[in-house]
Amino acid sequence: MRTPGLPTHTLRRYLGPMLAGIAVLLVLLAWSLGRSPHTGDPASAEAVASAGPPWRYGRIDARFTLIEYADLECPYCQAYFPVLKRWIDANPDVNWQWHHLPLPMHEPAATQSARLAECAGETGGREAFWNTVAWIYQHTHGGGQGLPPGIQPPGATPELRECLTSARPDAVIRAQAEEAALASITATPMLRVIDNRTGRTLLLPGAVEGDALLSAIDLLASSSEESTMAETLPEIPEMPADDLSDMPR
């Protein structure tokens, strides 16, 4: 007895388009997988992580981060900048993160320079930010006197000039200065060393020398508990820094 069902010619008529549709779906699936972002790609991760602010210099995947709270009119920060840059270049396990802290004694020049650096980063990216910070320190009179009149930074594009007329850089600078105030940081330069593996931190005042930085990093790496770390922290000599207490009365 023949089992009732669709005639053979009817099956062929529906089966052909069905198989063709499945083939198209498989091709589209393979194409979409090829186009999907590779979340494990280190280059992609670095591009996302390096977008600021806050801006970073050095390896994004470094175990340690050195946050510097700095004022672009601070003479101690000015002298320390190339020293710290060389040290970061020589220590790939540490990256450097910039936080603006314009001191009242250096205003309005300190915030004006910070705005310029932020707009350079917004329009030109991480490299433009760090190059502009270096350029400001090379050209500023320091101590609140600011940049020479009429001087133009490299890469002064229409986009950068538009940024300087906006409130966007002010929001960044204000947020970073408020964060420093909450941590009772009132002097520049001030350094916070973070072990990105454990989350432990150390706060170091002034333009800390390379050997002292290495000692702090070794302590963070070897310490098992925060209380032990506080008890064994070696005394770090007072380093030069600009402080609110230096303001003229």
PDB file of C-alpha atoms in Angstrom:
ATOM      1  CA  MET A   1       0.000   0.000   0.000  1.00  0.00           C
ATOM      2  CA  ARG A   2       1.340   3.463  -0.839  1.00  0.00           C
ATOM      3  CA  THR A   3       1.695   5.913   2.035  1.00  0.00           C
ATOM      4  CA  PRO A   4      -0.284   9.061   1.381  1.00  0.00           C
ATOM      5  CA  GLY A   5       1.851  12.212   0.960  1.00  0.00           C
ATOM      6  CA  LEU A   6       2.914  14.857  -1.460  1.00  0.00           C
ATOM      7  CA  PRO A   7       3.600  13.805  -5.032  1.00  0.00           C
ATOM      8  CA  THR A   8       7.248  13.499  -6.014  1.00  0.00           C
ATOM      9  CA  HIS A   9       7.124  16.442  -8.416  1.00  0.00           C
ATOM     10  CA  THR A  10       5.627  18.642  -5.656  1.00  0.00           C
ATOM     11  CA  LEU A  11       8.435  17.709  -3.246  1.00  0.00           C
ATOM     12  CA  ARG A  12      11.017  18.656  -5.856  1.00  0.00           C
ATOM     13  CA  ARG A  13       9.294  21.987  -6.410  1.00  0.00           C
ATOM     14  CA  TYR A  14       9.554  22.967  -2.695  1.00  0.00           C
ATOM     15  CA  LEU A  15      12.816  21.221  -1.863  1.00  0.00           C
ATOM     16  CA  GLY A  16      14.892  23.123  -4.419  1.00  0.00           C
ATOM     17  CA  PRO A  17      14.140  26.652  -3.146  1.00  0.00           C
ATOM     18  CA  MET A  18      14.455  25.430   0.455  1.00  0.00           C
ATOM     19  CA  LEU A  19      17.974  24.118  -0.112  1.00  0.00           C
ATOM     20  CA  ALA A  20      18.930  27.302  -1.937  1.00  0.00           C
ATOM     21  CA  GLY A  21      17.662  29.377   0.991  1.00  0.00           C
ATOM     22  CA  ILE A  22      19.676  27.312   3.463  1.00  0.00           C
ATOM     23  CA  ALA A  23      22.796  27.819   1.347  1.00  0.00           C
ATOM     24  CA  VAL A  24      22.270  31.592   1.318  1.00  0.00           C
ATOM     25  CA  LEU A  25      21.833  31.622   5.108  1.00  0.00           C
ATOM     26  CA  LEU A  26      25.071  29.679   5.565  1.00  0.00           C
ATOM     27  CA  VAL A  27      26.956  32.144   3.359  1.00  0.00           C
ATOM     28  CA  LEU A  28      25.528  35.106   5.280  1.00  0.00           C
ATOM     29  CA  LEU A  29      26.434  33.471   8.590  1.00  0.00           C
ATOM     30  CA  ALA A  30      30.023  32.881   7.490  1.00  0.00           C
ATOM     31  CA  TRP A  31      30.283  36.481   6.264  1.00  0.00           C
ATOM     32  CA  SER A  32      28.931  37.912   9.504  1.00  0.00           C
ATOM     33  CA  LEU A  33      31.335  35.817  11.590  1.00  0.00           C
ATOM     34  CA  GLY A  34      34.201  37.084   9.497  1.00  0.00           C
ATOM     35  CA  ARG A  35      33.053  40.672  10.000  1.00  0.00           C
ATOM     36  CA  SER A  36      32.409  40.430  13.747  1.00  0.00           C
ATOM     37  CA  PRO A  37      34.921  42.259  15.992  1.00  0.00           C
ATOM     38  CA  HIS A  38      37.605  40.130  17.603  1.00  0.00           C
ATOM     39  CA  THR A  39      37.174  41.069  21.238  1.00  0.00           C
ATOM     40  CA  GLY A  40      40.310  39.151  22.146  1.00  0.00           C
ATOM     41  CA  ASP A  41      42.477  41.100  19.705  1.00  0.00           C
ATOM     42  CA  PRO A  42      45.105  42.951  21.780  1.00  0.00           C
ATOM     43  CA  ALA A  43      45.359  45.743  19.199  1.00  0.00           C
ATOM     44  CA  SER A  44      41.601  46.364  19.360  1.00  0.00           C
ATOM     45  CA  ALA A  45      41.626  46.299  23.152  1.00  0.00           C
ATOM     46  CA  GLU A  46      44.535  48.744  23.257  1.00  0.00           C
ATOM     47  CA  ALA A  47      42.831  51.140  20.837  1.00  0.00           C
ATOM     48  CA  VAL A  48      39.721  51.240  23.019  1.00  0.00           C
ATOM     49  CA  ALA A  49      41.578  51.448  26.335  1.00  0.00           C
ATOM     50  CA  SER A  50      43.945  54.190  25.171  1.00  0.00           C
ATOM     51  CA  ALA A  51      41.132  56.537  24.203  1.00  0.00           C
ATOM     52  CA  GLY A  52      41.064  59.311  26.751  1.00  0.00           C
ATOM     53  CA  PRO A  53      40.568  61.098  28.957  1.00  0.00           C
ATOM     54  CA  PRO A  54      42.246  60.282  31.220  1.00  0.00           C
ATOM     55  CA  TRP A  55      45.096  59.852  28.781  1.00  0.00           C
ATOM     56  CA  ARG A  56      47.651  57.071  29.142  1.00  0.00           C
ATOM     57  CA  TYR A  57      51.216  56.719  27.986  1.00  0.00           C
ATOM     58  CA  GLY A  58      52.939  53.341  27.708  1.00  0.00           C
ATOM     59  CA  ARG A  59      51.591  49.814  27.476  1.00  0.00           C
ATOM     60  CA  ILE A  60      47.854  49.656  28.113  1.00  0.00           C
ATOM     61  CA  ASP A  61      48.179  46.098  29.448  1.00  0.00           C
ATOM     62  CA  ALA A  62      50.938  47.023  31.935  1.00  0.00           C
ATOM     63  CA  ARG A  63      50.504  45.532  35.393  1.00  0.00           C
ATOM     64  CA  PHE A  64      51.067  48.883  37.134  1.00  0.00           C
ATOM     65  CA  THR A  65      49.593  52.308  36.450  1.00  0.00           C
ATOM     66  CA  LEU A  66      51.215  55.517  37.641  1.00  0.00           C
ATOM     67  CA  ILE A  67      48.654  58.315  37.932  1.00  0.00           C
ATOM     68  CA  GLU A  68      50.222  61.762  37.964  1.00  0.00           C
ATOM     69  CA  TYR A  69      48.231  64.715  39.269  1.00  0.00           C
ATOM     70  CA  ALA A  70      49.885  67.629  37.516  1.00  0.00           C
ATOM     71  CA  ASP A  71      49.628  71.335  36.756  1.00  0.00           C
ATOM     72  CA  LEU A  72      50.914  72.550  33.385  1.00  0.00           C
ATOM     73  CA  GLU A  73      52.241  75.734  35.033  1.00  0.00           C
ATOM     74  CA  CYS A  74      53.944  73.923  37.937  1.00  0.00           C
ATOM     75  CA  PRO A  75      57.760  74.302  37.628  1.00  0.00           C
ATOM     76  CA  TYR A  76      58.348  70.994  39.436  1.00  0.00           C
ATOM     77  CA  CYS A  77      55.974  69.174  37.064  1.00  0.00           C
ATOM     78  CA  GLN A  78      57.703  70.898  34.156  1.00  0.00           C
ATOM     79  CA  ALA A  79      61.131  69.608  35.203  1.00  0.00           C
ATOM     80  CA  TYR A  80      59.778  66.166  36.107  1.00  0.00           C
ATOM     81  CA  PHE A  81      57.912  65.522  32.848  1.00  0.00           C
ATOM     82  CA  PRO A  82      60.868  64.405  30.640  1.00  0.00           C
ATOM     83  CA  VAL A  83      62.391  62.466  33.555  1.00  0.00           C
ATOM     84  CA  LEU A  84      59.204  60.488  34.162  1.00  0.00           C
ATOM     85  CA  LYS A  85      58.682  59.920  30.437  1.00  0.00           C
ATOM     86  CA  ARG A  86      62.137  58.357  30.113  1.00  0.00           C
ATOM     87  CA  TRP A  87      61.461  56.199  33.175  1.00  0.00           C
ATOM     88  CA  ILE A  88      58.156  54.921  31.767  1.00  0.00           C
ATOM     89  CA  ASP A  89      59.887  54.138  28.449  1.00  0.00           C
ATOM     90  CA  ALA A  90      62.437  52.062  30.369  1.00  0.00           C
ATOM     91  CA  ASN A  91      59.833  50.224  32.489  1.00  0.00           C
ATOM     92  CA  PRO A  92      57.201  48.602  30.232  1.00  0.00           C
ATOM     93  CA  ASP A  93      55.402  47.046  33.232  1.00  0.00           C
ATOM     94  CA  VAL A  94      54.200  50.532  34.174  1.00  0.00           C
ATOM     95  CA  ASN A  95      51.984  52.934  32.252  1.00  0.00           C
ATOM     96  CA  TRP A  96      51.385  56.604  32.993  1.00  0.00           C
ATOM     97  CA  GLN A  97      47.976  58.224  33.377  1.00  0.00           C
ATOM     98  CA  TRP A  98      47.555  61.997  33.414  1.00  0.00           C
ATOM     99  CA  HIS A  99      45.131  63.860  35.711  1.00  0.00           C
ATOM    100  CA  HIS A 100      44.852  67.633  35.549  1.00  0.00           C
ATOM    101  CA  LEU A 101      45.139  69.554  38.809  1.00  0.00           C
ATOM    102  CA  PRO A 102      45.455  73.282  38.013  1.00  0.00           C
ATOM    103  CA  LEU A 103      46.456  75.092  41.206  1.00  0.00           C
ATOM    104  CA  PRO A 104      44.736  78.413  42.046  1.00  0.00           C
ATOM    105  CA  MET A 105      48.096  80.199  42.317  1.00  0.00           C
ATOM    106  CA  HIS A 106      48.738  79.430  38.618  1.00  0.00           C
ATOM    107  CA  GLU A 107      45.367  80.468  37.224  1.00  0.00           C
ATOM    108  CA  PRO A 108      44.134  81.278  34.652  1.00  0.00           C
ATOM    109  CA  ALA A 109      47.170  80.059  32.689  1.00  0.00           C
ATOM    110  CA  ALA A 110      47.095  76.543  34.210  1.00  0.00           C
ATOM    111  CA  THR A 111      43.537  75.844  33.067  1.00  0.00           C
ATOM    112  CA  GLN A 112      44.128  77.475  29.682  1.00  0.00           C
ATOM    113  CA  SER A 113      47.029  75.106  29.038  1.00  0.00           C
ATOM    114  CA  ALA A 114      45.051  72.131  30.332  1.00  0.00           C
ATOM    115  CA  ARG A 115      42.227  73.017  27.920  1.00  0.00           C
ATOM    116  CA  LEU A 116      44.708  73.135  25.045  1.00  0.00           C
ATOM    117  CA  ALA A 117      46.106  69.688  25.906  1.00  0.00           C
ATOM    118  CA  GLU A 118      42.622  68.161  26.234  1.00  0.00           C
ATOM    119  CA  CYS A 119      41.467  69.601  22.915  1.00  0.00           C
ATOM    120  CA  ALA A 120      44.637  68.326  21.225  1.00  0.00           C
ATOM    121  CA  GLY A 121      43.793  64.865  22.556  1.00  0.00           C
ATOM    122  CA  GLU A 122      40.151  65.109  21.524  1.00  0.00           C
ATOM    123  CA  THR A 123      41.007  66.077  17.953  1.00  0.00           C
ATOM    124  CA  GLY A 124      44.287  64.207  17.464  1.00  0.00           C
ATOM    125  CA  GLY A 125      44.230  61.274  19.875  1.00  0.00           C
ATOM    126  CA  ARG A 126      46.598  60.020  22.533  1.00  0.00           C
ATOM    127  CA  GLU A 127      49.850  60.909  20.766  1.00  0.00           C
ATOM    128  CA  ALA A 128      48.654  64.467  20.116  1.00  0.00           C
ATOM    129  CA  PHE A 129      47.764  64.880  23.795  1.00  0.00           C
ATOM    130  CA  TRP A 130      51.206  63.846  25.071  1.00  0.00           C
ATOM    131  CA  ASN A 131      53.014  65.825  22.363  1.00  0.00           C
ATOM    132  CA  THR A 132      51.041  68.924  23.323  1.00  0.00           C
ATOM    133  CA  VAL A 133      51.822  68.488  27.028  1.00  0.00           C
ATOM    134  CA  ALA A 134      55.526  68.265  26.117  1.00  0.00           C
ATOM    135  CA  TRP A 135      55.189  71.319  23.849  1.00  0.00           C
ATOM    136  CA  ILE A 136      53.498  73.359  26.613  1.00  0.00           C
ATOM    137  CA  TYR A 137      56.237  72.508  29.111  1.00  0.00           C
ATOM    138  CA  GLN A 138      58.882  73.437  26.534  1.00  0.00           C
ATOM    139  CA  HIS A 139      57.353  76.863  25.830  1.00  0.00           C
ATOM    140  CA  THR A 140      55.557  78.058  28.961  1.00  0.00           C
ATOM    141  CA  HIS A 141      57.153  80.634  31.244  1.00  0.00           C
ATOM    142  CA  GLY A 142      55.768  78.600  34.153  1.00  0.00           C
ATOM    143  CA  GLY A 143      54.647  79.683  37.576  1.00  0.00           C
ATOM    144  CA  GLY A 144      51.334  80.988  36.221  1.00  0.00           C
ATOM    145  CA  GLN A 145      52.871  83.242  33.541  1.00  0.00           C
ATOM    146  CA  GLY A 146      51.589  81.025  30.746  1.00  0.00           C
ATOM    147  CA  LEU A 147      52.606  80.654  27.126  1.00  0.00           C
ATOM    148  CA  PRO A 148      54.141  83.544  25.153  1.00  0.00           C
ATOM    149  CA  PRO A 149      51.501  85.726  23.470  1.00  0.00           C
ATOM    150  CA  GLY A 150      50.542  84.675  19.949  1.00  0.00           C
ATOM    151  CA  ILE A 151      52.343  81.331  20.006  1.00  0.00           C
ATOM    152  CA  GLN A 152      50.481  78.528  18.229  1.00  0.00           C
ATOM    153  CA  PRO A 153      50.761  74.821  19.074  1.00  0.00           C
ATOM    154  CA  PRO A 154      51.623  72.347  16.302  1.00  0.00           C
ATOM    155  CA  GLY A 155      48.565  70.983  14.537  1.00  0.00           C
ATOM    156  CA  ALA A 156      46.276  73.911  15.372  1.00  0.00           C
ATOM    157  CA  THR A 157      43.394  72.673  13.223  1.00  0.00           C
ATOM    158  CA  PRO A 158      39.910  74.201  12.895  1.00  0.00           C
ATOM    159  CA  GLU A 159      38.643  71.247  14.941  1.00  0.00           C
ATOM    160  CA  LEU A 160      41.025  72.105  17.772  1.00  0.00           C
ATOM    161  CA  ARG A 161      39.955  75.765  17.687  1.00  0.00           C
ATOM    162  CA  GLU A 162      36.303  74.691  17.804  1.00  0.00           C
ATOM    163  CA  CYS A 163      37.025  72.496  20.809  1.00  0.00           C
ATOM    164  CA  LEU A 164      38.662  75.434  22.592  1.00  0.00           C
ATOM    165  CA  THR A 165      35.459  77.456  22.206  1.00  0.00           C
ATOM    166  CA  SER A 166      33.391  74.665  23.787  1.00  0.00           C
ATOM    167  CA  ALA A 167      32.868  73.584  27.392  1.00  0.00           C
ATOM    168  CA  ARG A 168      34.012  70.009  26.752  1.00  0.00           C
ATOM    169  CA  PRO A 169      37.605  70.372  28.035  1.00  0.00           C
ATOM    170  CA  ASP A 170      36.375  72.251  31.115  1.00  0.00           C
ATOM    171  CA  ALA A 171      34.181  69.314  32.118  1.00  0.00           C
ATOM    172  CA  VAL A 172      37.161  66.935  31.950  1.00  0.00           C
ATOM    173  CA  ILE A 173      39.500  69.234  33.909  1.00  0.00           C
ATOM    174  CA  ARG A 174      36.876  69.966  36.555  1.00  0.00           C
ATOM    175  CA  ALA A 175      36.078  66.270  37.056  1.00  0.00           C
ATOM    176  CA  GLN A 176      39.738  65.364  37.498  1.00  0.00           C
ATOM    177  CA  ALA A 177      40.390  68.255  39.881  1.00  0.00           C
ATOM    178  CA  GLU A 178      37.332  67.292  41.953  1.00  0.00           C
ATOM    179  CA  GLU A 179      38.546  63.700  42.125  1.00  0.00           C
ATOM    180  CA  ALA A 180      41.893  64.945  43.463  1.00  0.00           C
ATOM    181  CA  ALA A 181      40.138  67.124  46.036  1.00  0.00           C
ATOM    182  CA  LEU A 182      38.113  64.143  47.295  1.00  0.00           C
ATOM    183  CA  ALA A 183      41.416  62.319  47.831  1.00  0.00           C
ATOM    184  CA  SER A 184      42.836  65.393  49.679  1.00  0.00           C
ATOM    185  CA  ILE A 185      45.450  65.895  46.953  1.00  0.00           C
ATOM    186  CA  THR A 186      46.386  69.584  46.870  1.00  0.00           C
ATOM    187  CA  ALA A 187      49.960  69.583  45.546  1.00  0.00           C
ATOM    188  CA  THR A 188      51.613  68.817  42.227  1.00  0.00           C
ATOM    189  CA  PRO A 189      53.182  66.623  41.140  1.00  0.00           C
ATOM    190  CA  MET A 190      51.507  63.858  43.138  1.00  0.00           C
ATOM    191  CA  LEU A 191      51.730  60.197  42.128  1.00  0.00           C
ATOM    192  CA  ARG A 192      49.400  57.290  42.782  1.00  0.00           C
ATOM    193  CA  VAL A 193      50.815  53.844  41.942  1.00  0.00           C
ATOM    194  CA  ILE A 194      48.211  51.156  41.240  1.00  0.00           C
ATOM    195  CA  ASP A 195      48.748  47.403  40.995  1.00  0.00           C
ATOM    196  CA  ASN A 196      46.168  46.557  38.331  1.00  0.00           C
ATOM    197  CA  ARG A 197      46.296  42.888  39.313  1.00  0.00           C
ATOM    198  CA  THR A 198      45.337  43.380  42.971  1.00  0.00           C
ATOM    199  CA  GLY A 199      43.886  46.902  43.037  1.00  0.00           C
ATOM    200  CA  ARG A 200      46.275  48.004  45.802  1.00  0.00           C
ATOM    201  CA  THR A 201      47.594  51.562  45.636  1.00  0.00           C
ATOM    202  CA  LEU A 202      50.266  53.825  47.100  1.00  0.00           C
ATOM    203  CA  LEU A 203      50.245  57.628  47.119  1.00  0.00           C
ATOM    204  CA  LEU A 204      53.662  59.251  46.641  1.00  0.00           C
ATOM    205  CA  PRO A 205      54.232  63.005  47.031  1.00  0.00           C
ATOM    206  CA  GLY A 206      56.436  65.072  44.774  1.00  0.00           C
ATOM    207  CA  ALA A 207      58.779  64.311  41.889  1.00  0.00           C
ATOM    208  CA  VAL A 208      59.696  60.802  43.031  1.00  0.00           C
ATOM    209  CA  GLU A 209      62.957  59.401  41.694  1.00  0.00           C
ATOM    210  CA  GLY A 210      63.123  56.171  39.733  1.00  0.00           C
ATOM    211  CA  ASP A 211      64.625  54.044  42.527  1.00  0.00           C
ATOM    212  CA  ALA A 212      61.857  55.098  44.920  1.00  0.00           C
ATOM    213  CA  LEU A 213      59.233  54.295  42.282  1.00  0.00           C
ATOM    214  CA  LEU A 214      60.704  50.824  41.826  1.00  0.00           C
ATOM    215  CA  SER A 215      60.680  50.315  45.605  1.00  0.00           C
ATOM    216  CA  ALA A 216      57.006  51.275  45.756  1.00  0.00           C
ATOM    217  CA  ILE A 217      56.178  48.910  42.900  1.00  0.00           C
ATOM    218  CA  ASP A 218      58.123  46.052  44.512  1.00  0.00           C
ATOM    219  CA  LEU A 219      56.228  46.677  47.733  1.00  0.00           C
ATOM    220  CA  LEU A 220      52.860  46.566  45.973  1.00  0.00           C
ATOM    221  CA  ALA A 221      53.807  43.390  44.144  1.00  0.00           C
ATOM    222  CA  SER A 222      55.054  41.557  47.234  1.00  0.00           C
ATOM    223  CA  SER A 223      52.571  42.786  49.821  1.00  0.00           C
ATOM    224  CA  SER A 224      49.737  40.359  50.585  1.00  0.00           C
ATOM    225  CA  GLU A 225      47.594  42.650  52.722  1.00  0.00           C
ATOM    226  CA  GLU A 226      47.010  46.371  52.758  1.00  0.00           C
ATOM    227  CA  SER A 227      47.720  46.552  56.485  1.00  0.00           C
ATOM    228  CA  THR A 228      51.080  44.839  56.044  1.00  0.00           C
ATOM    229  CA  MET A 229      51.863  47.244  53.229  1.00  0.00           C
ATOM    230  CA  ALA A 230      51.152  50.268  55.436  1.00  0.00           C
ATOM    231  CA  GLU A 231      53.371  48.901  58.221  1.00  0.00           C
ATOM    232  CA  THR A 232      56.335  48.145  55.960  1.00  0.00           C
ATOM    233  CA  LEU A 233      56.166  51.164  53.651  1.00  0.00           C
ATOM    234  CA  PRO A 234      59.672  52.682  53.617  1.00  0.00           C
ATOM    235  CA  GLU A 235      59.916  56.367  54.343  1.00  0.00           C
ATOM    236  CA  ILE A 236      60.086  58.314  51.099  1.00  0.00           C
ATOM    237  CA  PRO A 237      61.972  61.617  51.279  1.00  0.00           C
ATOM    238  CA  GLU A 238      59.921  64.753  50.725  1.00  0.00           C
ATOM    239  CA  MET A 239      60.116  65.709  47.076  1.00  0.00           C
ATOM    240  CA  PRO A 240      59.669  69.175  45.544  1.00  0.00           C
ATOM    241  CA  ALA A 241      56.051  70.028  44.824  1.00  0.00           C
ATOM    242  CA  ASP A 242      53.789  72.997  44.357  1.00  0.00           C
ATOM    243  CA  ASP A 243      51.227  73.213  47.148  1.00  0.00           C
ATOM    244  CA  LEU A 244      48.247  75.354  47.961  1.00  0.00           C
ATOM    245  CA  SER A 245      50.150  76.393  51.095  1.00  0.00           C
ATOM    246  CA  ASP A 246      52.660  78.168  48.833  1.00  0.00           C
ATOM    247  CA  MET A 247      50.006  80.635  47.702  1.00  0.00           C
ATOM    248  CA  PRO A 248      50.765  84.260  48.542  1.00  0.00           C
ATOM    249  CA  ARG A 249      48.674  85.605  51.400  1.00  0.00           C
TER     250      ARG A 249
END
